[in-house]
Backbone as a chain_set.jsonl record, in Angstrom:
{"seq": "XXXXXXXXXXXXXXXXXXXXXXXXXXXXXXXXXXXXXXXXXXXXXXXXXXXXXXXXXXXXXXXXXXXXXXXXXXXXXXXXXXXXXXXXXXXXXXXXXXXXXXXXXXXXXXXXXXXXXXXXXXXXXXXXXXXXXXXXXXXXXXXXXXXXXXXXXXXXXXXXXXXXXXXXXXXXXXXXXXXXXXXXXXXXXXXXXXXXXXXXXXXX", "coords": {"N": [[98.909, 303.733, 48.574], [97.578, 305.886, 50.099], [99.564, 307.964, 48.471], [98.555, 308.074, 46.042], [95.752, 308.672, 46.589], [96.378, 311.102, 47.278], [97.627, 312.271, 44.886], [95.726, 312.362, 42.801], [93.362, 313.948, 43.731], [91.93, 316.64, 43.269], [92.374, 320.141, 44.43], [90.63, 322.276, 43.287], [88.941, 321.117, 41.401], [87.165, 319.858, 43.58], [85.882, 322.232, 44.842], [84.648, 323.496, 42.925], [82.695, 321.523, 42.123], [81.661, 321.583, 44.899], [80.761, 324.185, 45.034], [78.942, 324.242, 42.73], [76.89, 322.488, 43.782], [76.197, 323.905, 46.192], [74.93, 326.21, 44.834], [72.518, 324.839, 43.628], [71.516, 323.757, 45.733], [70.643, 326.472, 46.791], [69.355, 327.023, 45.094], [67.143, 325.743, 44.813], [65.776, 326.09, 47.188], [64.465, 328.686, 47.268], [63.048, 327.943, 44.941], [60.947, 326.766, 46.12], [60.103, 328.339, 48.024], [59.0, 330.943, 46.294], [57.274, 329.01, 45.093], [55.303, 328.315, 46.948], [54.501, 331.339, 47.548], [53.061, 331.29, 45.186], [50.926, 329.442, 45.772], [49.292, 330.663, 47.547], [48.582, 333.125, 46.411], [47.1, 331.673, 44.302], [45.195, 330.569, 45.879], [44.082, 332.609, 47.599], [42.606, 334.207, 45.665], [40.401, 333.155, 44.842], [38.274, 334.484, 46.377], [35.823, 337.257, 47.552], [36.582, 339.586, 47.342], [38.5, 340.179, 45.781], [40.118, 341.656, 42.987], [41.426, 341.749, 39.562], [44.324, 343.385, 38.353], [45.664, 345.027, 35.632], [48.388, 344.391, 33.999], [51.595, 346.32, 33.914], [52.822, 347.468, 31.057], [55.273, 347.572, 31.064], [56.272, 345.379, 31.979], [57.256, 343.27, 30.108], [59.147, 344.676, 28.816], [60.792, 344.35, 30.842], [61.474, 341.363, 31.471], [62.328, 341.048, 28.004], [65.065, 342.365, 28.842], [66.177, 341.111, 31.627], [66.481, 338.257, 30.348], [67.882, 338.83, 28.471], [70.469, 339.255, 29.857], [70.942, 336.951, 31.002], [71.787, 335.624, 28.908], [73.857, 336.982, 28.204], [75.851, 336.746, 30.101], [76.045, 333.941, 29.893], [77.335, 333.86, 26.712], [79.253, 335.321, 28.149], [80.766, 333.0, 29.628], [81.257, 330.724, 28.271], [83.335, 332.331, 26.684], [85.083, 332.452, 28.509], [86.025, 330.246, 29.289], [87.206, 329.541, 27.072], [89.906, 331.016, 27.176], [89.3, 333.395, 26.15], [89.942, 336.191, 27.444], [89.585, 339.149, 27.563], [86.84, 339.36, 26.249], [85.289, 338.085, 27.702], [85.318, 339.39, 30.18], [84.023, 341.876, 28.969], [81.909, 341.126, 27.979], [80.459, 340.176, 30.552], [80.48, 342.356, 31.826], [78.504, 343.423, 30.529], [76.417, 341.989, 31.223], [75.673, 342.061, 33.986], [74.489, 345.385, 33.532], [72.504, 345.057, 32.127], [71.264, 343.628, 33.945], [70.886, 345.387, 36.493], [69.315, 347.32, 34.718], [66.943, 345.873, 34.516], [66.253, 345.95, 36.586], [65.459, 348.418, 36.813], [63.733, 349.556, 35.287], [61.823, 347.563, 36.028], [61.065, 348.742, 38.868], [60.063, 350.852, 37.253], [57.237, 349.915, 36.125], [56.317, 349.934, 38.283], [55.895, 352.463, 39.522], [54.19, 353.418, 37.209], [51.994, 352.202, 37.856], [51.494, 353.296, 40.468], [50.549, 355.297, 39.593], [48.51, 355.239, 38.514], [46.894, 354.871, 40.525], [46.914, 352.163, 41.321], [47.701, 350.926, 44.691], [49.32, 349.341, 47.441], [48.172, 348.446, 49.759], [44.334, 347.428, 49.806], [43.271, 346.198, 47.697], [43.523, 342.761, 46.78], [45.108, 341.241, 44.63], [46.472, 343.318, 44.213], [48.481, 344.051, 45.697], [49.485, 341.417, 46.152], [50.978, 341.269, 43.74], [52.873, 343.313, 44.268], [54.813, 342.668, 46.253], [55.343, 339.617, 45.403], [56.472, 340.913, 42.989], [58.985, 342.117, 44.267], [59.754, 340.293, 46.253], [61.132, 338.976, 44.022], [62.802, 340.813, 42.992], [64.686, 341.442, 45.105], [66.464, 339.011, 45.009], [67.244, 339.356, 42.543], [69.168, 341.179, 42.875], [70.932, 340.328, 44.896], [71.678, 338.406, 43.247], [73.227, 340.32, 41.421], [75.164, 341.331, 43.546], [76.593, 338.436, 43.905], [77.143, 338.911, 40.991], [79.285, 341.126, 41.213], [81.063, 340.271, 43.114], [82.281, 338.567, 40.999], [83.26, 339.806, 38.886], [85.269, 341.224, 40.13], [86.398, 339.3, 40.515], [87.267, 338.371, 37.717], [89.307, 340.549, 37.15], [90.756, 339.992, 39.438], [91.713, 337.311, 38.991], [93.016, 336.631, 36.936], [95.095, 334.983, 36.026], [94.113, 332.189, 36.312], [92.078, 330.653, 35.078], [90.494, 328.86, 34.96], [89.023, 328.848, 37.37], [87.97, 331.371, 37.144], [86.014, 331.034, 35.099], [84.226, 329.147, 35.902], [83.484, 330.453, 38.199], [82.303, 332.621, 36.685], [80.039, 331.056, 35.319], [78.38, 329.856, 36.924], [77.515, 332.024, 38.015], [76.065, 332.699, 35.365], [74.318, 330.424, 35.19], [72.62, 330.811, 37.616], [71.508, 333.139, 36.464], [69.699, 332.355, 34.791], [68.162, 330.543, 36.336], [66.814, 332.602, 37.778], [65.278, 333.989, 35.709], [63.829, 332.137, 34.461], [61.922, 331.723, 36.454], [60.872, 334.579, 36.947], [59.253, 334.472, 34.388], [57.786, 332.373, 34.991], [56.369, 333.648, 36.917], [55.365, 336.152, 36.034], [53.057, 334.662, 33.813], [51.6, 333.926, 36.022], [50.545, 336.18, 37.486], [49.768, 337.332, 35.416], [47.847, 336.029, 34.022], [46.755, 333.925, 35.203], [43.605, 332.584, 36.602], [40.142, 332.584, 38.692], [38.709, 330.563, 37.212], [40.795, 329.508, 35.766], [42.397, 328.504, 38.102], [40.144, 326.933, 39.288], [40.037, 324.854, 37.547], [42.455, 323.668, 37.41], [42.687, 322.125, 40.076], [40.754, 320.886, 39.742], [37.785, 321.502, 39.928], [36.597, 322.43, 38.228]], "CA": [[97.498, 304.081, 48.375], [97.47, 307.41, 50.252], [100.068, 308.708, 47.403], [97.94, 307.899, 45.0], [95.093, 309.27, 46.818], [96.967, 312.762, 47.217], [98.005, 312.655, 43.015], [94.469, 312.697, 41.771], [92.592, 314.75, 44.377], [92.262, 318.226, 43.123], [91.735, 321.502, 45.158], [89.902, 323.437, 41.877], [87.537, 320.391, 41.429], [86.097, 320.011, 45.062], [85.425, 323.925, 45.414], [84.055, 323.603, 41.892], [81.579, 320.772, 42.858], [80.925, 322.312, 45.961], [80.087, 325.843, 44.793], [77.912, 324.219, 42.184], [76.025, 321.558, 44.72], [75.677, 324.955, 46.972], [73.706, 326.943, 44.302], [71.902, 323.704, 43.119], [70.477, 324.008, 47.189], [69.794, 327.664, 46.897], [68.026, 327.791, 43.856], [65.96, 324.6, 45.369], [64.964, 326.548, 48.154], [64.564, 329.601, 46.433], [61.882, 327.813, 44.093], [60.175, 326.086, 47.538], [59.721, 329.741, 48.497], [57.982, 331.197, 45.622], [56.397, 328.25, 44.95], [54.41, 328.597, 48.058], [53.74, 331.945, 47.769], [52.178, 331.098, 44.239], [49.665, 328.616, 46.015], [49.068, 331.185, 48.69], [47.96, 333.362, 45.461], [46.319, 330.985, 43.765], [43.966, 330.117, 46.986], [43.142, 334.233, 47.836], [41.97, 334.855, 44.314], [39.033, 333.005, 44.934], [37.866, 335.298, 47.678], [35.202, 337.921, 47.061], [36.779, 341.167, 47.318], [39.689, 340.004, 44.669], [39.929, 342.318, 41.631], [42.682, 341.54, 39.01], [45.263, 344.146, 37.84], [46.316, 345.26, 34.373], [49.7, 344.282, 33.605], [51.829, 347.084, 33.119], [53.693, 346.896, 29.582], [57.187, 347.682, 31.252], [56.77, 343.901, 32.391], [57.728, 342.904, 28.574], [60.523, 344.967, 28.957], [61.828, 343.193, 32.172], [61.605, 339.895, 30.105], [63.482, 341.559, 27.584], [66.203, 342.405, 29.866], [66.28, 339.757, 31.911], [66.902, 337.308, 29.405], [69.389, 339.463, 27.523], [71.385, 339.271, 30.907], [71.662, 335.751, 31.079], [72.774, 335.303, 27.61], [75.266, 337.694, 27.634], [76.469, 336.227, 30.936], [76.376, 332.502, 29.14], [78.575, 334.275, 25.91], [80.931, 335.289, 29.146], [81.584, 331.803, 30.543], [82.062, 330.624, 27.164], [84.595, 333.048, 26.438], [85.777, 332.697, 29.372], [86.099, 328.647, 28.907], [87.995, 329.458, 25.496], [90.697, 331.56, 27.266], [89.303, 334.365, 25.439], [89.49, 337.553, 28.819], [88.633, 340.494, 27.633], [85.546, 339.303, 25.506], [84.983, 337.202, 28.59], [85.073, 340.854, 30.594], [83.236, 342.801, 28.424], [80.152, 340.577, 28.372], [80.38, 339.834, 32.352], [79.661, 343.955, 32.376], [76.935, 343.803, 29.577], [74.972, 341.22, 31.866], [75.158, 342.97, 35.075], [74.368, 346.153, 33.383], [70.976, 344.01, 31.974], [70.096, 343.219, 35.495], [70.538, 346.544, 36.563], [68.203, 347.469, 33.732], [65.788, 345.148, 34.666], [65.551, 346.767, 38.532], [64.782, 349.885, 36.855], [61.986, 348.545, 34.692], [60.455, 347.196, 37.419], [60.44, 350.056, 39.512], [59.071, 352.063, 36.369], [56.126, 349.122, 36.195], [55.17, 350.129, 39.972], [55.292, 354.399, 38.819], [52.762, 353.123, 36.788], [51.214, 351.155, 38.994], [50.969, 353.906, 41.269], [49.978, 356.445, 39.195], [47.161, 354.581, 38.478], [46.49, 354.581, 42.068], [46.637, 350.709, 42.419], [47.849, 350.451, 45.502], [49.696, 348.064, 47.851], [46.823, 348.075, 50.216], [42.78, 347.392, 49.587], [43.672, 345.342, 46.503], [45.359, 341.501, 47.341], [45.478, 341.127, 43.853], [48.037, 344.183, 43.583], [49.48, 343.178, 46.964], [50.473, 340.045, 45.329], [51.818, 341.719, 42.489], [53.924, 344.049, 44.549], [55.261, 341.505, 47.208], [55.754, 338.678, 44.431], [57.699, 341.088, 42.014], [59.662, 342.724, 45.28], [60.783, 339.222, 46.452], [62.234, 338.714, 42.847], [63.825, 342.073, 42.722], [65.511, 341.332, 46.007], [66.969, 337.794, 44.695], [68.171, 339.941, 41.233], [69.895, 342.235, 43.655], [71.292, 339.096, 45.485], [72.735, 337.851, 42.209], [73.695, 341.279, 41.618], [76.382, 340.74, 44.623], [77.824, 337.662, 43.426], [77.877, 339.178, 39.741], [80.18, 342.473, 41.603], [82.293, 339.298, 43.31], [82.669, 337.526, 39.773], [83.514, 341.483, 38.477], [86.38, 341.335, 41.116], [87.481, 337.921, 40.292], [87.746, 338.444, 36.359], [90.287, 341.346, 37.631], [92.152, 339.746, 40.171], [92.409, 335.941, 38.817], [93.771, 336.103, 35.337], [96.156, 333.96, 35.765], [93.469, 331.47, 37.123], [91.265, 330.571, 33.786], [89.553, 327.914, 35.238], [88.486, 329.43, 38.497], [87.435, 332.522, 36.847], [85.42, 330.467, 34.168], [83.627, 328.944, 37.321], [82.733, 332.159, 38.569], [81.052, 333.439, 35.475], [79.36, 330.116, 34.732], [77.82, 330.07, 38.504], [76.703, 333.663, 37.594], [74.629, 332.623, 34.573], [73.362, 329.653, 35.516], [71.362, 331.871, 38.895], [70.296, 334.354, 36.039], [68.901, 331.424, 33.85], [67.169, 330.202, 37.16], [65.792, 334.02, 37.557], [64.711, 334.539, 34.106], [62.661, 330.849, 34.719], [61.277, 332.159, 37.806], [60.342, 335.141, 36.473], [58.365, 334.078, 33.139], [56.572, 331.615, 36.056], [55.014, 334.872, 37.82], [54.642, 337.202, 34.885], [52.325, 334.323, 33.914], [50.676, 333.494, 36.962], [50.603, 337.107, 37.581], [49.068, 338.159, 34.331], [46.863, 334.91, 32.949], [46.346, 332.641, 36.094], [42.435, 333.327, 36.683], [40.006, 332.022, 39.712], [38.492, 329.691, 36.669], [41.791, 328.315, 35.59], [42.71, 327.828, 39.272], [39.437, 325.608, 39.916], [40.146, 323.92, 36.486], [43.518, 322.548, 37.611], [42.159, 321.706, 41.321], [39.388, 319.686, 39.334], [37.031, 321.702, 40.554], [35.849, 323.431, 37.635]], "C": [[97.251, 305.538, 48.727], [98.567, 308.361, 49.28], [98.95, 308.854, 46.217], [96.838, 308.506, 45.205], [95.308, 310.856, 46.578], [97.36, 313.354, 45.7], [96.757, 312.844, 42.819], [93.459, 313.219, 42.281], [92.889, 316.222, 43.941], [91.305, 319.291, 43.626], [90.384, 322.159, 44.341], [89.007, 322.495, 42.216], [86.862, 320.242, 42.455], [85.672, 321.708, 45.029], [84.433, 324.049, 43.845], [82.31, 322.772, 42.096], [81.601, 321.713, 44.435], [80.147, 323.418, 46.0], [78.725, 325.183, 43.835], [76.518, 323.458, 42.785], [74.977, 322.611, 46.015], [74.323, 325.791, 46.033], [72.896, 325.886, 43.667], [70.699, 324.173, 44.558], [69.851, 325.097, 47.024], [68.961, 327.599, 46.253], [67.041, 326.633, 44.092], [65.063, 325.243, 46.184], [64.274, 327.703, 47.848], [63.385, 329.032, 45.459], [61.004, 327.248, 45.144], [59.542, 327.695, 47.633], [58.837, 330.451, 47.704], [56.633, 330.117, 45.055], [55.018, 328.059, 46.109], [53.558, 330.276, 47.668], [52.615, 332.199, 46.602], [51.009, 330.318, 44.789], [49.002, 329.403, 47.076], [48.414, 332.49, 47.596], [47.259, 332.682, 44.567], [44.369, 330.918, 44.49], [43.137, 331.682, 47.311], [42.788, 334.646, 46.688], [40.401, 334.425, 44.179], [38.024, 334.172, 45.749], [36.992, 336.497, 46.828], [35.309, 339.26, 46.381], [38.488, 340.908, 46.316], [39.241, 341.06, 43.25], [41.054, 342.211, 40.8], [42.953, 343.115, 38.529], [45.279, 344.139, 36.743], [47.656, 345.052, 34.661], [50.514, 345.65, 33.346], [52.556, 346.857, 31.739], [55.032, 347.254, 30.102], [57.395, 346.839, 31.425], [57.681, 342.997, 31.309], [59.037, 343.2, 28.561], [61.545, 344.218, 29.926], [61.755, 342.06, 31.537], [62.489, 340.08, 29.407], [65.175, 341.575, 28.569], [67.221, 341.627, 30.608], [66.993, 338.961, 30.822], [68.146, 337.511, 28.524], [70.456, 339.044, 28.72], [71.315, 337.961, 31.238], [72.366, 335.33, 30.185], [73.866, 335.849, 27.43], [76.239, 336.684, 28.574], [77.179, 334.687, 30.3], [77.351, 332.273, 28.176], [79.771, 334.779, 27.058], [81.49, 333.988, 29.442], [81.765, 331.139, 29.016], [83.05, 331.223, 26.45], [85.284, 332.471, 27.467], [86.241, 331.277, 29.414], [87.393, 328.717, 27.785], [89.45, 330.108, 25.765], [90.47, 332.949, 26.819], [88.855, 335.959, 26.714], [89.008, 338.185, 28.332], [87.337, 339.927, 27.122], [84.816, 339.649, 26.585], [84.056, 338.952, 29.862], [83.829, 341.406, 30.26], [81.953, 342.082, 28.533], [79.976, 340.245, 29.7], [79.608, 341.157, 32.663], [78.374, 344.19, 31.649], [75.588, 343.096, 30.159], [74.848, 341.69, 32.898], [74.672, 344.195, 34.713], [72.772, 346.206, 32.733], [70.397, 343.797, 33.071], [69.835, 344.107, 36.233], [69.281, 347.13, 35.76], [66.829, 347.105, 33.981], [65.04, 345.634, 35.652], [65.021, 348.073, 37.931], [63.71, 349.598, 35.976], [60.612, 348.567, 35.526], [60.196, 348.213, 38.41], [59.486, 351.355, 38.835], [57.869, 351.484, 36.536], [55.7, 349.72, 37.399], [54.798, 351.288, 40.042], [54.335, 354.293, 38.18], [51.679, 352.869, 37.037], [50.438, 352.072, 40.175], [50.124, 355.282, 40.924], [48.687, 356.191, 38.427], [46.338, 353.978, 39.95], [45.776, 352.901, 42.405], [47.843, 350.922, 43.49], [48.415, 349.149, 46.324], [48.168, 347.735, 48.653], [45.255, 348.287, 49.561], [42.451, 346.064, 48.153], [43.984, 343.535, 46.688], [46.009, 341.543, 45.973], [47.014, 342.115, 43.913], [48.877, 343.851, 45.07], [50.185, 342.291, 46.554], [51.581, 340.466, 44.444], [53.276, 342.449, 43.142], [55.343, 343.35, 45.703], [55.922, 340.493, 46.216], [56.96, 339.288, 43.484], [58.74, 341.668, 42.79], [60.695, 341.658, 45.25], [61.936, 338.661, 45.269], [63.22, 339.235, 42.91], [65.082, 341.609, 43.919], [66.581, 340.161, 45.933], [67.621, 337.997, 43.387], [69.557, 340.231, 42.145], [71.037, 341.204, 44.099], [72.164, 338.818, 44.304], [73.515, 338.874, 41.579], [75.608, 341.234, 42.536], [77.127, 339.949, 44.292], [77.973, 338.024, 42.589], [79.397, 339.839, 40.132], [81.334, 341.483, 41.865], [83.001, 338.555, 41.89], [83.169, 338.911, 39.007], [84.791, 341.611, 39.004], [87.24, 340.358, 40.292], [88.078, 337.772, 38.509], [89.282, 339.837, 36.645], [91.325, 340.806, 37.758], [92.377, 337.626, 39.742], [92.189, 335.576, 36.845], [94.503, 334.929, 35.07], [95.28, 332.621, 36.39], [92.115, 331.097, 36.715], [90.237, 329.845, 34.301], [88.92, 328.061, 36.43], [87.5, 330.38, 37.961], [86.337, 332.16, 35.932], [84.197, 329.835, 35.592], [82.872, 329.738, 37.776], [81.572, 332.607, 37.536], [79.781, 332.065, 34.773], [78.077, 329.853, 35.824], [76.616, 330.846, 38.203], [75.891, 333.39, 36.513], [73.939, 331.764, 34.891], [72.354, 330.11, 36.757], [70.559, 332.781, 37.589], [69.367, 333.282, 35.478], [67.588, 331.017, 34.5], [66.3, 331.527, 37.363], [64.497, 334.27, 36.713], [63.697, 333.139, 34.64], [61.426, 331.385, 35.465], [60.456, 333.169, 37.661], [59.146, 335.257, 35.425], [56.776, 332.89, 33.952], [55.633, 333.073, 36.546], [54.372, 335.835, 37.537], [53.198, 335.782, 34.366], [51.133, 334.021, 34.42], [50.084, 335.197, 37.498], [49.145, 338.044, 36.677], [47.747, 337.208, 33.581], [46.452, 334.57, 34.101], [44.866, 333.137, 36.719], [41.708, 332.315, 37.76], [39.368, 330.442, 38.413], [39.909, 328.523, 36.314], [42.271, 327.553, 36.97], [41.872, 326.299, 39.755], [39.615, 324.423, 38.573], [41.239, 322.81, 37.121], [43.208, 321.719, 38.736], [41.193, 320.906, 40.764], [38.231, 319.882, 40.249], [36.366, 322.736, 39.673], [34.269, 323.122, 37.296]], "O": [[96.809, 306.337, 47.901], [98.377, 309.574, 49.367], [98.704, 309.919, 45.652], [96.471, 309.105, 44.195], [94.619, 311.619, 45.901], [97.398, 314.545, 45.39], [96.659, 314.038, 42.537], [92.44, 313.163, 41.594], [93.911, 316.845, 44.228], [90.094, 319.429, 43.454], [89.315, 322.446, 44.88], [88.247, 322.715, 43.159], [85.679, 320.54, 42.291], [84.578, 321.827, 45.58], [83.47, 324.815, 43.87], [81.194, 323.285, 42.173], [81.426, 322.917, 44.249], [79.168, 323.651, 46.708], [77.586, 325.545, 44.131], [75.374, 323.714, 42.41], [73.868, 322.423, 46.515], [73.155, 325.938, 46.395], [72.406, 326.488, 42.711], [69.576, 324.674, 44.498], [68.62, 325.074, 47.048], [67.827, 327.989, 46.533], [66.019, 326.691, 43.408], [63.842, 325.122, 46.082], [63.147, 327.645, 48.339], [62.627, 329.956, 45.165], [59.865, 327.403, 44.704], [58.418, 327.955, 47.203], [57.768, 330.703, 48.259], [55.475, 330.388, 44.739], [53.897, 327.653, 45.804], [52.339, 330.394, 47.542], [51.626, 332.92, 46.73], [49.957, 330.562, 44.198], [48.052, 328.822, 47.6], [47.443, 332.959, 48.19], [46.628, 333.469, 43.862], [43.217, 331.064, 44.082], [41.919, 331.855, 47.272], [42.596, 335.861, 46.733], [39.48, 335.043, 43.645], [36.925, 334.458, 45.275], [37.296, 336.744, 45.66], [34.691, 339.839, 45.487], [39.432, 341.69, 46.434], [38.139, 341.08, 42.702], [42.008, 342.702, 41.404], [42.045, 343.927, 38.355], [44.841, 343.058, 36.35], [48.092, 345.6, 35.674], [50.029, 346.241, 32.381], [52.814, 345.672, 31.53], [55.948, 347.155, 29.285], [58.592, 346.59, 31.283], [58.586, 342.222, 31.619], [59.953, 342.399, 28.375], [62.657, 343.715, 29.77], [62.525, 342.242, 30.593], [63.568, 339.561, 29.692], [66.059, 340.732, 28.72], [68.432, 341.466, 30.456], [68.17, 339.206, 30.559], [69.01, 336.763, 28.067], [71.405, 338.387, 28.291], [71.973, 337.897, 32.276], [73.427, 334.735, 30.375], [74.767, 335.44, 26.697], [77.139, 335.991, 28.1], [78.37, 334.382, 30.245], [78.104, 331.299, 28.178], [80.977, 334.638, 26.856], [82.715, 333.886, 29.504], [82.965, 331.202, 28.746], [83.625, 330.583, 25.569], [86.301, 331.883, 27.097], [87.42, 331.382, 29.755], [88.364, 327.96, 27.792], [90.288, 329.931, 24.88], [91.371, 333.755, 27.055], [87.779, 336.556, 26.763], [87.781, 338.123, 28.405], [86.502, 340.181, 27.99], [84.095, 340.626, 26.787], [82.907, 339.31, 30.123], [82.818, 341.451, 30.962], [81.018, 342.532, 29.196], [78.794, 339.928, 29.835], [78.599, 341.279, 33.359], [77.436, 344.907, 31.999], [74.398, 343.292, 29.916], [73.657, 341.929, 33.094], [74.121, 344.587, 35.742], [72.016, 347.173, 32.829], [69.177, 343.766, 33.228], [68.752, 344.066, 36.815], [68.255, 347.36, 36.399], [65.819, 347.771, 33.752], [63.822, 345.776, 35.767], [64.193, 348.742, 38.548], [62.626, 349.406, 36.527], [59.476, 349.018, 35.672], [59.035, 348.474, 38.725], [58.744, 352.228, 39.286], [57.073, 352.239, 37.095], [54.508, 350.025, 37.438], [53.678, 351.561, 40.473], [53.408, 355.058, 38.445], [50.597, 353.215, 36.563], [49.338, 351.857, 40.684], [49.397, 356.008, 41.602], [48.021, 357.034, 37.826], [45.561, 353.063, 40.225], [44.86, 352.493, 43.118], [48.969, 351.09, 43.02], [48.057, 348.025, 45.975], [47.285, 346.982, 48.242], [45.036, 349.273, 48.857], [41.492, 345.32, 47.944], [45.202, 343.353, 46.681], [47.209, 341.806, 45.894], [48.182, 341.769, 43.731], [49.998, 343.343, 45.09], [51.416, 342.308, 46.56], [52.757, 340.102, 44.434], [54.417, 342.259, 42.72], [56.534, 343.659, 45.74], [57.152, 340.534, 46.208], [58.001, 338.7, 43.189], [59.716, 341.862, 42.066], [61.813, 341.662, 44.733], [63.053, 338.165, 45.422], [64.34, 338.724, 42.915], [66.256, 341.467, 43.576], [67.546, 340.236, 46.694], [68.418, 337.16, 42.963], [70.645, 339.657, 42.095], [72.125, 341.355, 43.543], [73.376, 339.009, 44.412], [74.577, 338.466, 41.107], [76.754, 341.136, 42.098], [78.321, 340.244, 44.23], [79.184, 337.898, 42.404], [80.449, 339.406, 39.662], [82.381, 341.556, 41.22], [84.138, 338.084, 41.876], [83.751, 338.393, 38.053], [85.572, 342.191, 38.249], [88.293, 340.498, 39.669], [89.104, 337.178, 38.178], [90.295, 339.59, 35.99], [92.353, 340.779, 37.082], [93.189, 336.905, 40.322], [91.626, 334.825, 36.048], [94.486, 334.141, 34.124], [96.017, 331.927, 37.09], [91.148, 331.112, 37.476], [89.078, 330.202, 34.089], [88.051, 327.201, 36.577], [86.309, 330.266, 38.25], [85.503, 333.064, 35.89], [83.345, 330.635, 35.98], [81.642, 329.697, 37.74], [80.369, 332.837, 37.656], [78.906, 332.262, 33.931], [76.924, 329.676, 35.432], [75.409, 330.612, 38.139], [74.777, 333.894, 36.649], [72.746, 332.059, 34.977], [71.22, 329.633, 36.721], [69.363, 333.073, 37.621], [68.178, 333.4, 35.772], [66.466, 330.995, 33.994], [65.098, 331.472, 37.101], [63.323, 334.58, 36.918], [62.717, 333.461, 35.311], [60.253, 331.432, 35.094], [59.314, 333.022, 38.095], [58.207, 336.033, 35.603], [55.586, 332.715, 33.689], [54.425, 333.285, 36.446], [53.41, 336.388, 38.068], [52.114, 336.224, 34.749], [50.045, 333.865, 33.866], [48.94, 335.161, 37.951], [48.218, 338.802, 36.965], [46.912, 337.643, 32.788], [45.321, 335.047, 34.195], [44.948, 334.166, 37.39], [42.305, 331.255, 37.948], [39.633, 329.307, 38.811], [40.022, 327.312, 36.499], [42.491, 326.344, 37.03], [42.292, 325.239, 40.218], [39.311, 323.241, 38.732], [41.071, 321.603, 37.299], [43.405, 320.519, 38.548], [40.751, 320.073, 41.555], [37.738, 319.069, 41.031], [35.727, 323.693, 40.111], [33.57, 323.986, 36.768]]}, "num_chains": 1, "name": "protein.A"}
């Protein structure tokens, strides 16, 4: 029985399930977290001294971006599934180089932002805005890191298809959750109003 146990236990598959059960948790908690601070914007919009923001239009662009950088990532782990490396490569760098993209976007959106003298303080509305799209940026950045590790690992584990396929599959499925996450706060961000708020509360 313990032979038989030791034949069909494999190393790859536990670290495989495990890594994926791990970012399953993060990105749980990780939506707990903004999800709060959406009801914590929802509730101060009522308030007197609330004034909404203009959107800037670079936000479109981060959408853009975004989204390009999960797909490419998604054409990596499918290459990378097929045996096919370099493709596999070359689109691994075209989606980190998308999420990069995206950070600079968003920092152009806030040059805007500021040169329209909204402000972090006197505002909540733009408080929100700048706090809400910060915490994103900082959770790109974050996936950023493991992309650079999955950047490494297409390098150094060639010989190690199904590991490395792992890696890059990991890596899109966080941007996919991003890009979600994102399209949630550009919404709530840009539409979510104190009327629609008391609508859903059944309190319109």
């Amino acid at each position: 029985m313990n032979t038989t146990t030791l034949q069909t236990w494999d190393p790859a598959t536990t670290r495989a399930r495990a890594a994926a059960t791990g970012l399953w948790l993060l990105m749980g908690v990780v939506s707990v977290l903004f999800g709060l601070f959406l009801v914590a914007y929802a509730m101060r919009m009522e308030a007197t001294d609330w004034s909404p923001i203009g959107m800037p239009s670079q936000l479109w662009l981060s959408s853009g971006l975004l989204l390009a950088g999960g797909l490419l990532l998604q054409r990596s782990a499918t290459a990378a599934h097929a045996l096919r490396h370099a493709q596999a490569r070359r689109l691994l760098l075209a989606g980190g180089v998308a999420a990069m993209a995206f950070l600079g976007s968003q920092l152009w959106a806030w040059q805007s932002l500021l040169d329209a003298r909204v402000v972090l303080a006197g505002n909540p509305a733009a408080s929100f805005f700048y706090v809400l799209t910060a915490l994103h940026g900082l959770h790109v950045i974050g996936g950023l890191v493991a992309w650079s590790a999955t950047v490494q690992a297409a390098v150094s584990l060639p010989a190690e298809p199904r590991r490395l396929a792992l890696h890059i599959t990991l890596c899109a499925r966080y941007w996919h959750f991003l890009f979600a996450v994102w399209v949630v706060l550009f919404a709530a961000l840009g539409w979510l109003t104190p009327e629609v708020v008391r609508f859903i509360c059944g309190r319109a």
